[in-house]
Amino acid sequence: MEQKESQVPQLKLLVLTISAKFHAGYFRISLSLCSQALLWKTLDEPSDDVHAFRQVLRLLPYAVFVLLWSLALLSLVSLSLIYLLRCFLHFEMVKNEFLHRVGVNYLFAPWISWLLLLQATPFFTAKTVHYFVLWWAFIVPILALDIKIYGQYFTKGKRLLSGTANPTSQLSVIGNLAGARAAAEMGWRESAICMFALGMTHYLVLFVTLYQRLKGSNSVPHMLRPVFFLFLAAPSMASLAWDSISGNFDSSSKMLFFLSLFLFLSLVCRPTLFKKSMKKFNVTWWAYSFPLTLMAIASTKYAQQVKNSTAHVLMLLLSAISVLVSLVLMVLTALNTNLLLPADDDHIQSHASPSCSLEIIV
Amino acid sequence: MEDCKQHHLAKNDSPEVLPSLIKVITAHEVAGFDAVKQPDDVNDRFKSNGFHSSDLSPKGTETVCVEGQNDLSNSQRMQFVSISMPPSPVGVHLHNTKRGVFEYNDRAIISNDIPRSAVASKNNRQTKFYSQPIPKGPVVNEAIASGKSPKDPGLPPKNPRIDVHKDKRFDSFKTWSGKLEGQISNLRGKHRETEVDLETQRPAEVEILPADRYFDALEGPELDTLRASEEILLPKDKKWPFLLRFPISSFGICLGISSQAIMWKTLATSASTRFLHVNPDINLVLWCSSLALVAIISFIYCLKVIFYFEAVSREYYHPVRVNFFFAPWIALLFLALGVPPSVSQKLHQSLWYILMAPVFCLELKIYGQWMLGGQRRLSKVANPSSHLSIVGNFVGALLGASMGLKEGPMFLFAVGLAHYVVLFVTLYQRLPTNVTLPKDLHPVFFLFVAAPSVASMAWARIQGSFDYGARIAYFIALFLYFSLAVRVNFFRGFRFSLAWWAYTFPMTGAAIATIRYSVVVTNIVTKSLTVVLCAVATLTVASVLVTTIIHAFVLGDLFPNDIAIAISESRPKPSVKWFHKRNASSDNKNGEKFLKCSNSEGKDIVAASVLKDVENSHSHKVLETLILPVIL
């Protein structure tokens, strides 16, 4: 009896601490897993691609894919639950995240994950009513966040884009583009084009701003360097979205894919940029996997369109890299579960203002 | 005077004579001074730190103490000229400089006109003093040098022995400047010592000047004019070795001529310009001459890379010149585009990959620096010459598409387009952090026209027809061209430089794009526009050619000293504090410069700066200025 009584407050304490240390950045994990599921679905789906490489991949058993999808679903559900708890128990912290220039962008991450999962689902096709309802359920929060955040870019005095722009801001763009792709899969062309236009316009502004590296914008702290890979994610997502809208992987999609390829090469040539952030395992490492997976999916579509060997080799290479990275990350996470949630509470407790240290997102 | 000399001579003859602390000897009598000397003597001269004046050996009468220079440049203490009291060498070269502050212990002696006798007589009164370290190495050099050649007040930090080792001054710009001997490292003083030591000990390393340094030291639309307060590492009034004067922007000539070759080829082969009856041989002649030019200029620049690698690396870190590193490869691409049909009908596809590889690697580096690199953020370094780094993509795409490739050209086009948008917005914004954009119009602005015109041609080739995308790009190019053309009377007052050749190729590019457009949309307007633009382009190239020839053979200054690569690593410290300035000499501006420069840094007086200032004056007038050591 006493044990039971002592267990209950212990459990409460555990829940409290976990939800306190948790933050939206953890949704990187679900982003990666859901995009992996989408990659496997894309690789697996029947296509008119008769190339040998592609056929080889189709030999993989269907069950593997379903397993992966279930894992992704599980992770997303659990993460969402924890975040819900956090909203109830520590609403102040959630508000602070919203006001933080990096944290606010990760509020898109759960919805992107849900949309990707929706597109990857093996249980119903895009033309069903379930898909339709779920799409609406996930799009509304994205639209709400859009209106709030994009509106702030050009109207509000304090939070100017020139000061707050950072690579994670591309998550909002990715959110719109993911919604556009999901809508296009559904056949809703107009909403797809609408979301696409929204995403691309802001992507243009953001791209220029991020490249300029205006004096006002602070440099990205070392621990957050992996988010530079988000530079690949946005054009890849745009390419996929346009591919779904226009029906085939045409010039625009190709150019967007090439842009993401170039940015990938650019980042890969600079390993020293990431050296400091690779010293200790933390959840930011999951930021590597999602963009690579998106690029792999785009390369799959590209190879399907172009049909020559180089493209297929590229597809295999990129897919292999993304799978490898995700696997490694999963293993590392499993081995370092204690490092997942930061030990020191000082970071979390000390942030009372929006300008607190970015380490809470790390 | 004579008895002083005799005194000295007596001293030399008989050591037991009263040690004269003050020796007045001529420069020629000082061992190693004003003459070619053994290195070790010079070494000793410059290595001696403080010394008592009672040190009587000729070597000991070194005046220069370079030790502690480093401290001095940073320190807040009083700084003194080391005029060691046997003012022997100092006295000698002081007769040119006329000014000295003799510090000893804590009393200052102010001397005005100091002929040797005066020095001797004054110094007779002192028995003891310590020679203090000299604050500025270069000053010392100049002080020494002045005895030798007052006409050469340049900053030869590398070698005091100017007459024999003149070119040693350029050693730091040479590859493996580790050939510098140790004495030279001492010459520059401690704080420079480390740098020079680095140069000597680790010859393969080159110092990377931060971008800010270039912006601080240089000005002008091509960032090649030295600001008034700056110094350069190499002598200003001496003609540097030819290789050092050969900038990377010389490749602009290749760009200009080879783009003309393409234009004449297009004129000869296009359907809409058949009425002009252009001779295809023009293309052949131009192409061959541009081929020869590319070969020659590449060869010379290769020599520069081999022999003066440091200079090349300084050009690479220059915010404007770095873009010209794309010029050789773009010139090669132009050659491939303009190849006359009589030479070759179809080029092999692997040639494209070979030509694009260097461009691709360069742009990986440069674009990455914009976004990810430390200092060279685009908001700071963007300038119209950056268009050269973008145009390479479009030219490569055009060439690839004409060869029949599809994916590669599209790849390059996508990359070029994305970065062009960024650059275009940045340049149009004219951000306050961006100082390189000139306020007046300069021919460099014509580079704005280059990217859209080549992009339109490239897109037309990729797509197979001059479709909407190509037309949009073409009209943008046309608009930019006209908006610059109507302002042509604002293009005045700029010094000609070889980079102007690079600014002619956008006009040629616009002309070629117009030819292609007129093939698709053939009417009197487009045809006349073609003729006008081609004529303007040819005329511009011709006038630039004439100007080049004039500068090369008549004026002889086609390759002036390349100041932009010789800026110093740090701003020269204004350490003089003038209290009064009497007798404003004709070279007052130097003094005023110091006056203006002396800011809160001035805690001490450095009479060495006085020396330097006087040194700079070419007159041998005595500056009757009062200097007081002031500790603020």
Short mmCIF file of N, CA and C in Angstrom, two decimals, chain B residues 241-373:
data_model
loop_
_atom_site.label_atom_id
_atom_site.label_comp_id
_atom_site.label_asym_id
_atom_site.label_seq_id
_atom_site.Cartn_x
_atom_site.Cartn_y
_atom_site.Cartn_z
N PRO B 241 57.69 44.33 -59.42
CA PRO B 241 57.91 43.33 -60.48
C PRO B 241 56.65 43.15 -61.30
N PHE B 242 56.86 42.84 -62.58
CA PHE B 242 55.71 42.79 -63.49
C PHE B 242 54.67 41.80 -63.01
N LEU B 243 55.12 40.66 -62.51
CA LEU B 243 54.16 39.65 -62.11
C LEU B 243 53.29 40.14 -60.96
N LEU B 244 53.89 40.93 -60.09
CA LEU B 244 53.08 41.45 -58.99
C LEU B 244 52.05 42.46 -59.46
N ARG B 245 52.34 43.06 -60.60
CA ARG B 245 51.42 44.08 -61.08
C ARG B 245 50.36 43.51 -62.00
N PHE B 246 50.40 42.22 -62.21
CA PHE B 246 49.51 41.61 -63.19
C PHE B 246 48.28 41.09 -62.47
N PRO B 247 47.17 41.81 -62.54
CA PRO B 247 46.02 41.37 -61.74
C PRO B 247 45.22 40.30 -62.45
N ILE B 248 44.38 39.66 -61.69
CA ILE B 248 43.54 38.62 -62.26
C ILE B 248 42.52 39.23 -63.21
N SER B 249 42.23 40.52 -63.02
CA SER B 249 41.23 41.14 -63.88
C SER B 249 41.73 41.30 -65.31
N SER B 250 42.99 40.96 -65.56
CA SER B 250 43.47 40.98 -66.95
C SER B 250 42.72 39.98 -67.80
N PHE B 251 42.17 38.97 -67.15
CA PHE B 251 41.40 38.00 -67.93
C PHE B 251 40.16 38.62 -68.54
N GLY B 252 39.85 39.83 -68.10
CA GLY B 252 38.73 40.53 -68.72
C GLY B 252 38.92 40.73 -70.21
N ILE B 253 40.19 40.87 -70.62
CA ILE B 253 40.45 41.06 -72.06
C ILE B 253 39.95 39.84 -72.83
N CYS B 254 40.25 38.67 -72.25
CA CYS B 254 39.80 37.44 -72.93
C CYS B 254 38.29 37.41 -73.04
N LEU B 255 37.63 37.83 -71.94
CA LEU B 255 36.17 37.84 -71.96
C LEU B 255 35.66 38.75 -73.06
N GLY B 256 36.25 39.95 -73.13
CA GLY B 256 35.76 40.91 -74.11
C GLY B 256 35.91 40.42 -75.53
N ILE B 257 37.11 39.94 -75.84
CA ILE B 257 37.38 39.55 -77.24
C ILE B 257 36.62 38.29 -77.61
N SER B 258 36.58 37.33 -76.71
CA SER B 258 35.92 36.07 -77.10
C SER B 258 34.42 36.24 -77.21
N SER B 259 33.86 37.15 -76.42
CA SER B 259 32.42 37.39 -76.59
C SER B 259 32.15 38.09 -77.92
N GLN B 260 33.09 38.93 -78.35
CA GLN B 260 32.95 39.53 -79.67
C GLN B 260 32.98 38.46 -80.75
N ALA B 261 33.85 37.47 -80.56
CA ALA B 261 33.92 36.38 -81.53
C ALA B 261 32.57 35.68 -81.65
N ILE B 262 31.94 35.43 -80.50
CA ILE B 262 30.63 34.77 -80.52
C ILE B 262 29.62 35.65 -81.25
N MET B 263 29.69 36.95 -80.99
CA MET B 263 28.72 37.85 -81.61
C MET B 263 28.83 37.84 -83.12
N TRP B 264 30.08 37.89 -83.61
CA TRP B 264 30.23 37.91 -85.05
C TRP B 264 29.87 36.57 -85.67
N LYS B 265 30.08 35.53 -84.91
CA LYS B 265 29.66 34.22 -85.43
C LYS B 265 28.14 34.16 -85.55
N THR B 266 27.47 34.65 -84.50
CA THR B 266 26.01 34.63 -84.53
C THR B 266 25.48 35.52 -85.64
N LEU B 267 26.15 36.68 -85.82
CA LEU B 267 25.71 37.57 -86.89
C LEU B 267 25.83 36.90 -88.25
N ALA B 268 26.91 36.13 -88.40
CA ALA B 268 27.15 35.52 -89.71
C ALA B 268 26.20 34.36 -89.97
N THR B 269 25.77 33.68 -88.90
CA THR B 269 25.03 32.44 -89.13
C THR B 269 23.53 32.57 -88.92
N SER B 270 23.08 33.68 -88.33
CA SER B 270 21.64 33.76 -88.02
C SER B 270 20.84 34.12 -89.25
N ALA B 271 19.61 33.62 -89.27
CA ALA B 271 18.77 33.86 -90.43
C ALA B 271 18.35 35.32 -90.53
N SER B 272 18.07 35.94 -89.39
CA SER B 272 17.50 37.28 -89.44
C SER B 272 18.53 38.34 -89.78
N THR B 273 19.81 38.00 -89.65
CA THR B 273 20.83 39.02 -89.94
C THR B 273 21.50 38.78 -91.27
N ARG B 274 20.89 37.94 -92.06
CA ARG B 274 21.52 37.65 -93.35
C ARG B 274 21.62 38.88 -94.22
N PHE B 275 20.74 39.83 -93.98
CA PHE B 275 20.76 41.03 -94.81
C PHE B 275 22.02 41.86 -94.61
N LEU B 276 22.75 41.54 -93.49
CA LEU B 276 23.95 42.33 -93.23
C LEU B 276 25.17 41.79 -93.99
N HIS B 277 25.07 40.55 -94.46
CA HIS B 277 26.17 39.93 -95.20
C HIS B 277 27.47 40.00 -94.43
N VAL B 278 27.42 39.47 -93.25
CA VAL B 278 28.63 39.50 -92.42
C VAL B 278 29.57 38.38 -92.85
N ASN B 279 30.83 38.73 -92.91
CA ASN B 279 31.84 37.76 -93.32
C ASN B 279 32.19 36.82 -92.17
N PRO B 280 32.10 35.54 -92.38
CA PRO B 280 32.44 34.62 -91.27
C PRO B 280 33.90 34.66 -90.87
N ASP B 281 34.73 35.26 -91.70
CA ASP B 281 36.15 35.30 -91.35
C ASP B 281 36.41 36.20 -90.15
N ILE B 282 35.53 37.16 -89.95
CA ILE B 282 35.72 38.04 -88.78
C ILE B 282 35.74 37.19 -87.52
N ASN B 283 34.80 36.26 -87.48
CA ASN B 283 34.72 35.37 -86.33
C ASN B 283 36.01 34.58 -86.18
N LEU B 284 36.53 34.13 -87.32
CA LEU B 284 37.74 33.31 -87.27
C LEU B 284 38.90 34.11 -86.70
N VAL B 285 39.04 35.33 -87.21
CA VAL B 285 40.15 36.18 -86.75
C VAL B 285 40.02 36.46 -85.25
N LEU B 286 38.82 36.87 -84.88
CA LEU B 286 38.62 37.20 -83.46
C LEU B 286 38.84 35.98 -82.59
N TRP B 287 38.38 34.85 -83.06
CA TRP B 287 38.50 33.65 -82.25
C TRP B 287 39.95 33.26 -82.07
N CYS B 288 40.70 33.34 -83.14
CA CYS B 288 42.12 32.97 -83.03
C CYS B 288 42.85 33.94 -82.12
N SER B 289 42.54 35.22 -82.26
CA SER B 289 43.23 36.18 -81.40
C SER B 289 42.83 35.99 -79.93
N SER B 290 41.57 35.66 -79.70
CA SER B 290 41.19 35.47 -78.30
C SER B 290 41.81 34.19 -77.75
N LEU B 291 41.96 33.20 -78.63
CA LEU B 291 42.63 31.98 -78.19
C LEU B 291 44.06 32.28 -77.78
N ALA B 292 44.73 33.07 -78.62
CA ALA B 292 46.10 33.44 -78.30
C ALA B 292 46.17 34.24 -77.00
N LEU B 293 45.23 35.17 -76.87
CA LEU B 293 45.21 36.00 -75.66
C LEU B 293 45.02 35.16 -74.42
N VAL B 294 44.08 34.23 -74.50
CA VAL B 294 43.83 33.37 -73.34
C VAL B 294 45.08 32.60 -72.98
N ALA B 295 45.74 32.11 -74.02
CA ALA B 295 46.95 31.33 -73.75
C ALA B 295 48.01 32.18 -73.07
N ILE B 296 48.21 33.37 -73.63
CA ILE B 296 49.27 34.22 -73.09
C ILE B 296 48.96 34.64 -71.66
N ILE B 297 47.75 35.13 -71.48
CA ILE B 297 47.41 35.64 -70.15
C ILE B 297 47.41 34.52 -69.11
N SER B 298 46.92 33.35 -69.52
CA SER B 298 46.95 32.23 -68.58
C SER B 298 48.37 31.86 -68.22
N PHE B 299 49.24 31.90 -69.22
CA PHE B 299 50.63 31.57 -68.95
C PHE B 299 51.23 32.54 -67.95
N ILE B 300 51.01 33.82 -68.19
CA ILE B 300 51.57 34.82 -67.29
C ILE B 300 51.01 34.64 -65.89
N TYR B 301 49.71 34.41 -65.82
CA TYR B 301 49.13 34.27 -64.49
C TYR B 301 49.60 33.01 -63.81
N CYS B 302 49.84 31.97 -64.59
CA CYS B 302 50.41 30.75 -64.00
C CYS B 302 51.77 31.03 -63.39
N LEU B 303 52.53 31.85 -64.11
CA LEU B 303 53.82 32.24 -63.55
C LEU B 303 53.63 32.98 -62.23
N LYS B 304 52.65 33.81 -62.21
CA LYS B 304 52.39 34.55 -60.97
C LYS B 304 52.01 33.58 -59.85
N VAL B 305 51.23 32.60 -60.18
CA VAL B 305 50.83 31.62 -59.16
C VAL B 305 52.04 30.86 -58.65
N ILE B 306 52.95 30.58 -59.57
CA ILE B 306 54.11 29.80 -59.14
C ILE B 306 55.05 30.65 -58.30
N PHE B 307 55.26 31.89 -58.74
CA PHE B 307 56.30 32.67 -58.09
C PHE B 307 55.77 33.59 -57.00
N TYR B 308 54.55 34.00 -57.09
CA TYR B 308 54.04 34.96 -56.12
C TYR B 308 52.73 34.45 -55.57
N PHE B 309 52.79 33.31 -54.92
CA PHE B 309 51.53 32.71 -54.51
C PHE B 309 50.81 33.55 -53.47
N GLU B 310 51.59 34.19 -52.62
CA GLU B 310 50.96 35.01 -51.59
C GLU B 310 50.14 36.13 -52.21
N ALA B 311 50.70 36.70 -53.28
CA ALA B 311 49.94 37.77 -53.95
C ALA B 311 48.65 37.22 -54.53
N VAL B 312 48.73 36.03 -55.08
CA VAL B 312 47.52 35.43 -55.66
C VAL B 312 46.49 35.17 -54.57
N SER B 313 46.96 34.69 -53.44
CA SER B 313 45.99 34.42 -52.38
C SER B 313 45.38 35.70 -51.85
N ARG B 314 46.16 36.79 -51.85
CA ARG B 314 45.57 38.05 -51.44
C ARG B 314 44.52 38.53 -52.43
N GLU B 315 44.77 38.24 -53.68
CA GLU B 315 43.73 38.58 -54.67
C GLU B 315 42.49 37.75 -54.44
N TYR B 316 42.70 36.50 -54.05
CA TYR B 316 41.56 35.62 -53.83
C TYR B 316 40.70 36.11 -52.68
N TYR B 317 41.32 36.69 -51.68
CA TYR B 317 40.56 37.15 -50.53
C TYR B 317 40.04 38.56 -50.69
N HIS B 318 40.38 39.17 -51.81
CA HIS B 318 39.85 40.51 -52.10
C HIS B 318 38.39 40.37 -52.53
N PRO B 319 37.48 41.16 -51.92
CA PRO B 319 36.06 40.93 -52.19
C PRO B 319 35.64 41.15 -53.64
N VAL B 320 36.37 41.98 -54.37
CA VAL B 320 35.99 42.20 -55.77
C VAL B 320 36.77 41.27 -56.68
N ARG B 321 38.06 41.12 -56.39
CA ARG B 321 38.90 40.34 -57.30
C ARG B 321 38.55 38.86 -57.30
N VAL B 322 37.97 38.39 -56.20
CA VAL B 322 37.70 36.96 -56.15
C VAL B 322 36.76 36.53 -57.27
N ASN B 323 35.88 37.45 -57.65
CA ASN B 323 34.94 37.10 -58.72
C ASN B 323 35.64 36.95 -60.05
N PHE B 324 36.77 37.60 -60.20
CA PHE B 324 37.49 37.47 -61.47
C PHE B 324 38.17 36.12 -61.61
N PHE B 325 38.21 35.36 -60.53
CA PHE B 325 38.77 34.01 -60.66
C PHE B 325 37.88 33.12 -61.52
N PHE B 326 36.65 33.55 -61.72
CA PHE B 326 35.80 32.83 -62.65
C PHE B 326 36.13 33.19 -64.09
N ALA B 327 36.78 34.34 -64.28
CA ALA B 327 36.95 34.85 -65.65
C ALA B 327 37.71 33.91 -66.57
N PRO B 328 38.80 33.28 -66.15
CA PRO B 328 39.48 32.39 -67.10
C PRO B 328 38.57 31.29 -67.61
N TRP B 329 37.79 30.71 -66.70
CA TRP B 329 36.95 29.58 -67.12
C TRP B 329 35.81 30.05 -67.99
N ILE B 330 35.26 31.22 -67.68
CA ILE B 330 34.21 31.76 -68.55
C ILE B 330 34.79 32.05 -69.93
N ALA B 331 36.05 32.54 -69.95
CA ALA B 331 36.67 32.82 -71.24
C ALA B 331 36.81 31.53 -72.05
N LEU B 332 37.19 30.46 -71.38
CA LEU B 332 37.30 29.18 -72.09
C LEU B 332 35.94 28.72 -72.60
N LEU B 333 34.91 28.95 -71.78
CA LEU B 333 33.57 28.59 -72.23
C LEU B 333 33.17 29.41 -73.45
N PHE B 334 33.53 30.70 -73.42
CA PHE B 334 33.22 31.54 -74.58
C PHE B 334 33.94 31.03 -75.82
N LEU B 335 35.18 30.61 -75.61
CA LEU B 335 35.94 30.08 -76.76
C LEU B 335 35.23 28.87 -77.35
N ALA B 336 34.75 28.02 -76.46
CA ALA B 336 34.04 26.84 -76.95
C ALA B 336 32.75 27.22 -77.65
N LEU B 337 32.10 28.27 -77.15
CA LEU B 337 30.86 28.70 -77.78
C LEU B 337 31.11 29.36 -79.13
N GLY B 338 32.24 30.07 -79.23
CA GLY B 338 32.48 30.87 -80.43
C GLY B 338 33.33 30.17 -81.45
N VAL B 339 33.56 28.89 -81.28
CA VAL B 339 34.47 28.20 -82.19
C VAL B 339 33.92 28.27 -83.61
N PRO B 340 34.74 28.70 -84.54
CA PRO B 340 34.24 28.89 -85.90
C PRO B 340 33.84 27.55 -86.52
N PRO B 341 32.86 27.56 -87.35
CA PRO B 341 32.43 26.29 -87.96
C PRO B 341 33.53 25.65 -88.79
N SER B 342 34.45 26.49 -89.26
CA SER B 342 35.53 25.92 -90.07
C SER B 342 36.53 25.15 -89.22
N VAL B 343 36.59 25.48 -87.94
CA VAL B 343 37.53 24.78 -87.07
C VAL B 343 36.93 23.47 -86.59
N SER B 344 35.72 23.57 -86.10
CA SER B 344 35.12 22.34 -85.59
C SER B 344 33.61 22.49 -85.61
N GLN B 345 32.97 21.44 -86.08
CA GLN B 345 31.52 21.53 -86.15
C GLN B 345 30.86 21.16 -84.84
N LYS B 346 31.37 20.12 -84.24
CA LYS B 346 30.73 19.65 -83.02
C LYS B 346 31.79 19.32 -82.00
N LEU B 347 31.57 19.78 -80.80
CA LEU B 347 32.55 19.52 -79.76
C LEU B 347 32.12 18.32 -78.94
N HIS B 348 33.12 17.64 -78.41
CA HIS B 348 32.82 16.45 -77.64
C HIS B 348 32.20 16.81 -76.30
N GLN B 349 31.28 16.00 -75.85
CA GLN B 349 30.55 16.33 -74.63
C GLN B 349 31.42 16.30 -73.38
N SER B 350 32.45 15.51 -73.40
CA SER B 350 33.29 15.46 -72.20
C SER B 350 34.01 16.78 -72.00
N LEU B 351 34.18 17.53 -73.08
CA LEU B 351 34.82 18.84 -72.94
C LEU B 351 34.02 19.73 -72.00
N TRP B 352 32.71 19.58 -72.06
CA TRP B 352 31.86 20.39 -71.20
C TRP B 352 32.12 20.08 -69.73
N TYR B 353 32.21 18.82 -69.42
CA TYR B 353 32.45 18.44 -68.03
C TYR B 353 33.79 18.97 -67.55
N ILE B 354 34.77 18.89 -68.46
CA ILE B 354 36.10 19.36 -68.08
C ILE B 354 36.08 20.86 -67.82
N LEU B 355 35.38 21.59 -68.68
CA LEU B 355 35.36 23.04 -68.52
C LEU B 355 34.54 23.47 -67.32
N MET B 356 33.51 22.71 -67.00
CA MET B 356 32.64 23.13 -65.91
C MET B 356 33.16 22.74 -64.55
N ALA B 357 34.01 21.77 -64.49
CA ALA B 357 34.48 21.31 -63.17
C ALA B 357 35.09 22.44 -62.34
N PRO B 358 36.03 23.25 -62.90
CA PRO B 358 36.58 24.32 -62.06
C PRO B 358 35.53 25.35 -61.64
N VAL B 359 34.64 25.67 -62.56
CA VAL B 359 33.59 26.63 -62.22
C VAL B 359 32.75 26.09 -61.07
N PHE B 360 32.43 24.83 -61.16
CA PHE B 360 31.58 24.24 -60.14
C PHE B 360 32.26 24.25 -58.77
N CYS B 361 33.52 23.87 -58.76
CA CYS B 361 34.24 23.85 -57.48
C CYS B 361 34.34 25.26 -56.90
N LEU B 362 34.67 26.21 -57.74
CA LEU B 362 34.79 27.59 -57.28
C LEU B 362 33.47 28.09 -56.70
N GLU B 363 32.38 27.76 -57.38
CA GLU B 363 31.14 28.33 -56.88
C GLU B 363 30.65 27.59 -55.64
N LEU B 364 31.00 26.32 -55.50
CA LEU B 364 30.69 25.65 -54.24
C LEU B 364 31.33 26.41 -53.09
N LYS B 365 32.57 26.84 -53.34
CA LYS B 365 33.30 27.54 -52.30
C LYS B 365 32.70 28.91 -52.02
N ILE B 366 32.45 29.64 -53.10
CA ILE B 366 32.06 31.04 -52.93
C ILE B 366 30.63 31.17 -52.45
N TYR B 367 29.71 30.41 -53.02
CA TYR B 367 28.34 30.52 -52.55
C TYR B 367 28.22 30.03 -51.12
N GLY B 368 28.98 29.01 -50.80
CA GLY B 368 28.96 28.53 -49.43
C GLY B 368 29.44 29.58 -48.46
N GLN B 369 30.42 30.35 -48.90
CA GLN B 369 30.91 31.43 -48.05
C GLN B 369 29.83 32.46 -47.81
N TRP B 370 29.04 32.73 -48.82
CA TRP B 370 27.98 33.71 -48.66
C TRP B 370 27.04 33.30 -47.54
N MET B 371 26.70 32.02 -47.56
CA MET B 371 25.67 31.58 -46.65
C MET B 371 26.22 31.10 -45.32
N LEU B 372 27.31 30.40 -45.38
CA LEU B 372 27.77 29.69 -44.20
C LEU B 372 29.08 30.21 -43.65
N GLY B 373 29.87 30.84 -44.47
CA GLY B 373 31.20 31.24 -44.03
C GLY B 373 31.14 32.34 -43.00
#
